[in-house]
Tab-separated table of C-alpha atoms in Angstrom:
chain	number	residue	atom	x	y	z
A	1	UNK	CA	0.000	0.000	0.000
A	2	UNK	CA	1.357	3.399	-0.993
A	3	UNK	CA	1.409	6.061	1.705
A	4	UNK	CA	1.560	9.844	1.773
A	5	UNK	CA	2.073	12.704	4.212
A	6	UNK	CA	-1.315	14.165	5.093
A	7	UNK	CA	-0.822	17.906	4.797
A	8	UNK	CA	0.408	19.769	7.858
A	9	UNK	CA	-0.442	16.876	10.179
A	10	UNK	CA	2.797	15.053	9.303
A	11	UNK	CA	0.769	11.837	9.580
A	12	UNK	CA	1.942	9.135	7.172
A	13	UNK	CA	-1.235	7.472	5.924
A	14	UNK	CA	-2.288	4.970	3.297
A	15	UNK	CA	-3.505	6.614	0.097
A	16	UNK	CA	-6.774	4.756	0.521
A	17	UNK	CA	-8.619	5.129	3.797
A	18	UNK	CA	-11.349	2.777	4.927
A	19	UNK	CA	-14.620	4.663	5.455
A	20	UNK	CA	-17.434	3.381	7.631
A	21	UNK	CA	-20.484	5.280	6.358
A	22	UNK	CA	-21.836	2.044	4.898
A	23	UNK	CA	-22.391	0.674	8.407
A	24	UNK	CA	-24.419	3.670	9.551
A	25	UNK	CA	-27.849	2.324	8.631
A	26	UNK	CA	-28.284	5.048	6.001
A	27	UNK	CA	-27.182	2.713	3.195
A	28	UNK	CA	-29.581	-0.109	3.970
A	29	UNK	CA	-29.031	-3.112	6.195
A	30	UNK	CA	-25.595	-4.597	6.838
A	31	UNK	CA	-23.874	-7.421	8.691
A	32	UNK	CA	-21.635	-6.060	11.482
A	33	UNK	CA	-19.441	-9.169	11.598
A	34	UNK	CA	-18.872	-9.035	7.867
A	35	UNK	CA	-18.077	-5.320	8.069
A	36	UNK	CA	-15.505	-5.986	10.784
A	37	UNK	CA	-13.886	-8.689	8.678
A	38	UNK	CA	-13.608	-6.203	5.799
A	39	UNK	CA	-11.935	-3.683	8.113
A	40	UNK	CA	-9.470	-6.316	9.343
A	41	UNK	CA	-8.741	-7.373	5.772
A	42	UNK	CA	-8.032	-3.768	4.785
A	43	UNK	CA	-5.611	-3.527	7.701
A	44	UNK	CA	-3.886	-6.747	6.632
A	45	UNK	CA	-3.484	-5.311	3.133
A	46	UNK	CA	-1.732	-2.175	4.380
A	47	UNK	CA	-4.487	0.343	5.157
A	48	UNK	CA	-3.635	2.289	8.309
A	49	UNK	CA	-6.146	5.134	7.947
A	50	UNK	CA	-9.778	4.724	9.027
A	51	UNK	CA	-12.520	7.343	8.813
A	52	UNK	CA	-15.790	7.342	10.707
A	53	UNK	CA	-18.232	9.824	12.283
A	54	UNK	CA	-20.384	10.279	15.345
A	55	UNK	CA	-23.408	10.719	13.073
A	56	UNK	CA	-22.938	7.368	11.339
A	57	UNK	CA	-25.583	5.575	13.315
A	58	UNK	CA	-24.947	7.892	16.301
A	59	UNK	CA	-21.869	5.983	17.380
A	60	UNK	CA	-22.737	2.658	15.753
A	61	UNK	CA	-20.100	2.905	13.023
A	62	UNK	CA	-17.484	4.059	15.526
A	63	UNK	CA	-18.188	0.993	17.667
A	64	UNK	CA	-17.997	-1.383	14.682
A	65	UNK	CA	-14.672	0.137	13.641
A	66	UNK	CA	-13.213	0.005	17.145
A	67	UNK	CA	-14.332	-3.586	17.666
A	68	UNK	CA	-12.552	-4.582	14.460
A	69	UNK	CA	-9.352	-2.756	15.490
A	70	UNK	CA	-9.499	-3.520	19.205
A	71	UNK	CA	-6.131	-5.254	19.360
A	72	UNK	CA	-4.300	-2.387	17.645
A	73	UNK	CA	-6.153	0.307	19.589
A	74	UNK	CA	-5.276	-1.338	22.883
A	75	UNK	CA	-1.708	-2.476	22.314
A	76	UNK	CA	-0.272	-0.651	19.284
A	77	UNK	CA	-2.203	2.609	19.110
A	78	UNK	CA	0.137	4.458	16.754
A	79	UNK	CA	-0.142	1.733	14.112
A	80	UNK	CA	-3.560	3.027	13.051
A	81	UNK	CA	-4.797	6.546	12.335
A	82	UNK	CA	-8.381	7.144	13.461
A	83	UNK	CA	-10.350	10.023	11.975
A	84	UNK	CA	-13.864	10.844	13.066
A	85	UNK	CA	-16.256	13.730	12.595
A	86	UNK	CA	-18.709	15.658	14.733
A	87	UNK	CA	-20.809	18.786	14.898
A	88	UNK	CA	-24.040	17.570	13.305
A	89	UNK	CA	-27.281	16.197	14.698
A	90	UNK	CA	-29.478	14.998	11.799
A	91	UNK	CA	-33.103	15.052	12.826
A	92	UNK	CA	-32.400	17.318	15.791
A	93	UNK	CA	-33.582	20.868	16.370
A	94	UNK	CA	-30.276	22.097	14.979
A	95	UNK	CA	-28.872	19.866	12.242
A	96	UNK	CA	-25.457	21.558	12.339
A	97	UNK	CA	-23.986	22.516	15.688
A	98	UNK	CA	-20.370	23.604	16.158
A	99	UNK	CA	-20.911	25.164	19.566
A	100	UNK	CA	-18.358	24.495	22.302
A	101	UNK	CA	-20.791	22.363	24.288
A	102	UNK	CA	-21.894	20.181	21.395
A	103	UNK	CA	-18.390	19.622	20.021
A	104	UNK	CA	-17.041	18.774	23.461
A	105	UNK	CA	-19.855	16.301	24.120
A	106	UNK	CA	-19.311	14.823	20.643
A	107	UNK	CA	-15.624	14.229	21.251
A	108	UNK	CA	-16.384	12.575	24.581
A	109	UNK	CA	-19.031	10.413	22.903
A	110	UNK	CA	-16.607	9.298	20.188
A	111	UNK	CA	-13.852	8.519	22.688
A	112	UNK	CA	-16.304	6.427	24.695
A	113	UNK	CA	-17.729	4.623	21.659
A	114	UNK	CA	-14.254	3.623	20.474
A	115	UNK	CA	-12.779	3.117	23.973
A	116	UNK	CA	-9.709	5.220	23.168
A	117	UNK	CA	-8.029	8.120	24.947
A	118	UNK	CA	-7.393	10.322	21.915
A	119	UNK	CA	-8.583	10.849	18.337
A	120	UNK	CA	-5.888	11.309	15.700
A	121	UNK	CA	-7.963	13.562	13.432
A	122	UNK	CA	-11.201	15.260	14.454
A	123	UNK	CA	-13.198	16.928	11.680
A	124	UNK	CA	-16.173	19.288	11.636
A	125	UNK	CA	-18.633	17.231	9.597
A	126	UNK	CA	-20.544	20.134	7.995
A	127	UNK	CA	-20.087	23.908	8.346
A	128	UNK	CA	-22.321	25.549	10.945
A	129	UNK	CA	-22.819	29.079	9.639
A	130	UNK	CA	-24.525	30.171	12.868
A	131	UNK	CA	-21.302	29.677	14.828
A	132	UNK	CA	-18.323	31.841	13.751
A	133	UNK	CA	-15.693	29.579	12.224
A	134	UNK	CA	-12.983	31.299	14.246
A	135	UNK	CA	-14.859	30.276	17.411
A	136	UNK	CA	-15.186	26.685	16.217
A	137	UNK	CA	-11.439	26.609	15.603
A	138	UNK	CA	-10.849	27.841	19.126
A	139	UNK	CA	-13.104	25.192	20.649
A	140	UNK	CA	-11.188	22.465	18.848
A	141	UNK	CA	-7.855	23.937	19.897
A	142	UNK	CA	-8.985	23.583	23.512
A	143	UNK	CA	-9.501	19.859	22.900
A	144	UNK	CA	-6.076	19.607	21.254
A	145	UNK	CA	-4.532	21.296	24.283
A	146	UNK	CA	-6.270	18.743	26.530
A	147	UNK	CA	-4.842	15.848	24.489
A	148	UNK	CA	-8.235	14.499	23.441
A	149	UNK	CA	-7.636	15.152	19.757
A	150	UNK	CA	-4.311	15.388	17.929
A	151	UNK	CA	-5.199	17.109	14.660
A	152	UNK	CA	-8.065	19.250	13.376
A	153	UNK	CA	-9.829	19.103	10.036
A	154	UNK	CA	-13.067	20.094	8.331
A	155	UNK	CA	-15.441	18.401	5.927
A	156	UNK	CA	-17.681	19.951	3.250
A	157	UNK	CA	-16.184	23.439	3.805
A	158	UNK	CA	-15.493	25.870	0.986
A	159	UNK	CA	-12.358	27.990	0.697
A	160	UNK	CA	-13.885	31.069	2.383
A	161	UNK	CA	-15.049	29.018	5.363
A	162	UNK	CA	-11.599	27.449	5.695
A	163	UNK	CA	-9.974	30.884	5.509
A	164	UNK	CA	-12.177	32.104	8.361
A	165	UNK	CA	-11.304	29.010	10.416
A	166	UNK	CA	-7.615	29.586	9.644
A	167	UNK	CA	-7.705	32.977	11.326
A	168	UNK	CA	-7.823	31.212	14.707
A	169	UNK	CA	-5.877	28.006	14.068
A	170	UNK	CA	-4.839	26.188	10.888
A	171	UNK	CA	-7.141	23.833	9.057
A	172	UNK	CA	-4.972	20.729	8.774
A	173	UNK	CA	-7.217	18.604	6.557
A	174	UNK	CA	-10.278	18.855	4.330
A	175	UNK	CA	-12.712	16.065	3.520
A	176	UNK	CA	-14.832	17.022	0.486
A	177	UNK	CA	-16.963	14.936	-1.889
A	178	UNK	CA	-15.208	14.329	-5.190
A	179	UNK	CA	-15.694	11.961	-8.111
A	180	UNK	CA	-16.144	11.982	-11.863
A	181	UNK	CA	-19.742	13.148	-11.541
A	182	UNK	CA	-19.043	15.727	-8.827
A	183	UNK	CA	-16.161	18.080	-9.539
A	184	UNK	CA	-17.180	21.324	-7.863
A	185	UNK	CA	-14.053	21.530	-5.708
A	186	UNK	CA	-11.746	21.964	-8.681
A	187	UNK	CA	-12.254	25.681	-9.345
A	188	UNK	CA	-11.496	27.256	-5.948
A	189	UNK	CA	-11.264	24.686	-3.164
A	190	UNK	CA	-8.457	22.521	-4.552
A	191	UNK	CA	-6.251	25.542	-5.340
A	192	UNK	CA	-6.770	26.743	-1.752
A	193	UNK	CA	-5.786	23.426	-0.162
A	194	UNK	CA	-2.730	23.117	-2.406
A	195	UNK	CA	-1.593	26.642	-1.548
A	196	UNK	CA	-2.049	26.070	2.200
A	197	UNK	CA	-0.695	22.509	2.448
A	198	UNK	CA	-4.034	21.173	3.673
A	199	UNK	CA	-4.267	17.404	3.563
A	200	UNK	CA	-7.180	16.350	1.376
A	201	UNK	CA	-9.045	13.097	1.874
A	202	UNK	CA	-12.029	12.838	-0.432
A	203	UNK	CA	-15.184	10.896	0.178
A	204	UNK	CA	-17.467	9.186	-2.326
A	205	UNK	CA	-14.822	8.612	-5.043
A	206	UNK	CA	-17.183	5.992	-6.486
A	207	UNK	CA	-20.115	8.371	-6.789
A	208	UNK	CA	-22.147	6.752	-4.006
A	209	UNK	CA	-21.895	3.431	-5.815
A	210	UNK	CA	-22.590	4.613	-9.362
A	211	UNK	CA	-18.970	4.138	-10.396
A	212	UNK	CA	-18.749	0.589	-9.081
A	213	UNK	CA	-20.221	-0.500	-12.402
A	214	UNK	CA	-22.641	-2.839	-10.632
A	215	UNK	CA	-25.830	-0.812	-11.177
A	216	UNK	CA	-28.256	-0.945	-14.087
A	217	UNK	CA	-31.687	0.460	-14.888
A	218	UNK	CA	-33.354	-2.169	-12.701
A	219	UNK	CA	-31.323	-1.299	-9.591
A	220	UNK	CA	-33.425	-0.372	-6.562
A	221	UNK	CA	-32.562	0.596	-3.004
A	222	UNK	CA	-33.970	-0.213	0.423
A	223	UNK	CA	-36.213	2.478	1.881
A	224	UNK	CA	-33.603	3.090	4.609
A	225	UNK	CA	-30.973	3.818	1.915
A	226	UNK	CA	-30.804	7.578	1.215
A	227	UNK	CA	-30.300	6.856	-2.485
A	228	UNK	CA	-33.929	5.678	-2.695
A	229	UNK	CA	-34.873	9.362	-2.353
A	230	UNK	CA	-32.105	10.882	-4.490
A	231	UNK	CA	-32.947	12.272	-7.925
A	232	UNK	CA	-29.568	11.148	-9.320
A	233	UNK	CA	-30.543	7.502	-8.790
A	234	UNK	CA	-33.878	7.696	-10.564
A	235	UNK	CA	-35.283	8.257	-14.013
A	236	UNK	CA	-33.514	10.088	-16.835
A	237	UNK	CA	-30.551	11.305	-14.753
A	238	UNK	CA	-29.799	7.770	-13.614
A	239	UNK	CA	-30.112	6.346	-17.130
A	240	UNK	CA	-27.836	8.998	-18.608
A	241	UNK	CA	-25.050	8.319	-16.120
A	242	UNK	CA	-25.413	4.562	-16.544
A	243	UNK	CA	-24.741	5.088	-20.264
A	244	UNK	CA	-21.596	7.072	-19.417
A	245	UNK	CA	-20.435	4.308	-17.107
A	246	UNK	CA	-20.854	1.712	-19.844
A	247	UNK	CA	-18.392	3.705	-21.965
A	248	UNK	CA	-16.045	3.958	-19.001
A	249	UNK	CA	-16.238	0.206	-18.545
A	250	UNK	CA	-14.962	-0.307	-22.077
A	251	UNK	CA	-12.073	2.076	-21.501
A	252	UNK	CA	-11.226	0.384	-18.207
A	253	UNK	CA	-11.333	-3.055	-19.798
A	254	UNK	CA	-8.822	-1.933	-22.427
A	255	UNK	CA	-6.472	-1.067	-19.559
A	256	UNK	CA	-7.122	-4.379	-17.839
A	257	UNK	CA	-8.873	-2.885	-14.792
A	258	UNK	CA	-12.389	-2.555	-13.429
A	259	UNK	CA	-14.320	0.685	-13.786
A	260	UNK	CA	-14.316	1.202	-10.000
A	261	UNK	CA	-10.527	0.994	-9.956
A	262	UNK	CA	-10.327	3.443	-12.843
A	263	UNK	CA	-12.556	5.920	-10.970
A	264	UNK	CA	-10.480	5.756	-7.788
A	265	UNK	CA	-7.218	5.988	-9.731
A	266	UNK	CA	-8.531	9.096	-11.501
A	267	UNK	CA	-9.261	10.743	-8.136
A	268	UNK	CA	-5.812	9.885	-6.766
A	269	UNK	CA	-4.180	11.245	-9.926
A	270	UNK	CA	-5.522	14.767	-9.304
A	271	UNK	CA	-3.057	17.294	-7.904
A	272	UNK	CA	-3.876	18.111	-4.302
A	273	UNK	CA	-5.695	14.860	-3.512
A	274	UNK	CA	-3.850	12.841	-0.879
A	275	UNK	CA	-6.318	10.106	0.022
A	276	UNK	CA	-9.486	8.510	-1.338
A	277	UNK	CA	-11.908	7.124	1.253
A	278	UNK	CA	-13.636	3.907	0.250
A	279	UNK	CA	-15.994	1.655	2.145
A	280	UNK	CA	-16.730	-2.027	1.775
A	281	UNK	CA	-18.980	-4.615	3.324
A	282	UNK	CA	-16.919	-7.577	2.153
A	283	UNK	CA	-13.284	-8.633	1.790
A	284	UNK	CA	-13.537	-8.933	-1.978
A	285	UNK	CA	-14.776	-5.386	-2.457
A	286	UNK	CA	-11.995	-3.839	-0.416
A	287	UNK	CA	-9.400	-5.807	-2.395
A	288	UNK	CA	-10.782	-4.343	-5.608
A	289	UNK	CA	-10.621	-0.798	-4.285
A	290	UNK	CA	-7.120	-1.094	-2.877
A	291	UNK	CA	-5.814	-2.331	-6.218
A	292	UNK	CA	-6.624	1.107	-7.648
A	293	UNK	CA	-3.537	2.520	-5.916
A	294	UNK	CA	-1.360	0.698	-8.434
A	295	UNK	CA	-3.284	1.801	-11.527
A	296	UNK	CA	-1.100	4.252	-13.445
A	297	UNK	CA	-2.904	6.819	-15.587
A	298	UNK	CA	-1.099	8.861	-18.214
A	299	UNK	CA	-2.114	12.415	-19.071
A	300	UNK	CA	-3.760	10.987	-22.168
A	301	UNK	CA	-5.732	8.514	-20.047
A	302	UNK	CA	-6.973	11.286	-17.777
A	303	UNK	CA	-7.995	13.393	-20.760
A	304	UNK	CA	-9.902	10.488	-22.311
A	305	UNK	CA	-11.698	9.701	-19.033
A	306	UNK	CA	-12.796	13.317	-18.742
A	307	UNK	CA	-13.966	13.303	-22.351
A	308	UNK	CA	-16.047	10.178	-21.753
A	309	UNK	CA	-17.707	11.660	-18.674
A	310	UNK	CA	-18.197	15.188	-20.036
A	311	UNK	CA	-21.935	14.730	-20.614
A	312	UNK	CA	-22.585	13.040	-17.280
A	313	UNK	CA	-25.159	14.421	-14.870
A	314	UNK	CA	-24.034	16.053	-11.615
A	315	UNK	CA	-24.524	13.740	-8.634
A	316	UNK	CA	-24.846	15.281	-5.192
A	317	UNK	CA	-25.497	13.435	-1.955
A	318	UNK	CA	-27.094	13.533	1.442
A	319	UNK	CA	-26.632	16.400	3.885
A	320	UNK	CA	-27.825	16.914	7.476
A	321	UNK	CA	-30.920	18.572	6.040
A	322	UNK	CA	-31.870	15.747	3.666
A	323	UNK	CA	-31.302	14.427	0.145
A	324	UNK	CA	-31.142	16.329	-3.138
């Protein structure tokens, strides 16, 4: 597994991180034992970076992750890098909450769920525009000073929000959505993170499953899966992107790889992207994703991939307020 320095954190992490959103209950039912085996298998294959969140099942995903990594967390803590996120309360009176009290209680909740004494990277899950970003930065610095978190990052922030946060203490990492059907960070956000040496770990490199190549026009989702309500996974938009993916499959096959590996490799080939976060519910799926690290794309390959996907439909995702 290839590794990289994650921005200003100086953490040396695998270029693919294992994400645990798929065990949150928001992607349909899952088998916890199978999920833990997938996490262990990722570890055995060289992944040392694991991303979760308080809001993924309100601690459920954190517990599944910690149970899978119990031995390392108890006896070889520095062998794994644990990132989690806080500051949102979907379904609550305030969906986004970066107040001192809520962040502090969230950190304590995450530490308890994972039975650890510190979090390597704590990220604000979504920007709370009702709390000044400088104040949020200060609240997190207090937790750094107390030794409860080591590094501070943000997720789903734009460049202006990061700049405001930076006025109090540096943003060390950013976790944005990014894939072939969602490229909004390229114009302003990626230049900002490159200029400020902010480590960038992107989520949803497979377009919430679209770029796995396993979907077709008959694909349906459980009612508990947010994609059952998303416009990008229904009707004409869905059909149009499926047609794009069929063309990508042909290109991938010519290179001797799967379309999912091509999609992840494309993300990792972009300047300023350090890590792609992938999730898996089985050993086989994580093996496929990890193999993308070794897929070499030439400038011509990248240009052809972007040409193939040029007429794709924008795919957004879920937020604390709901689904687009």
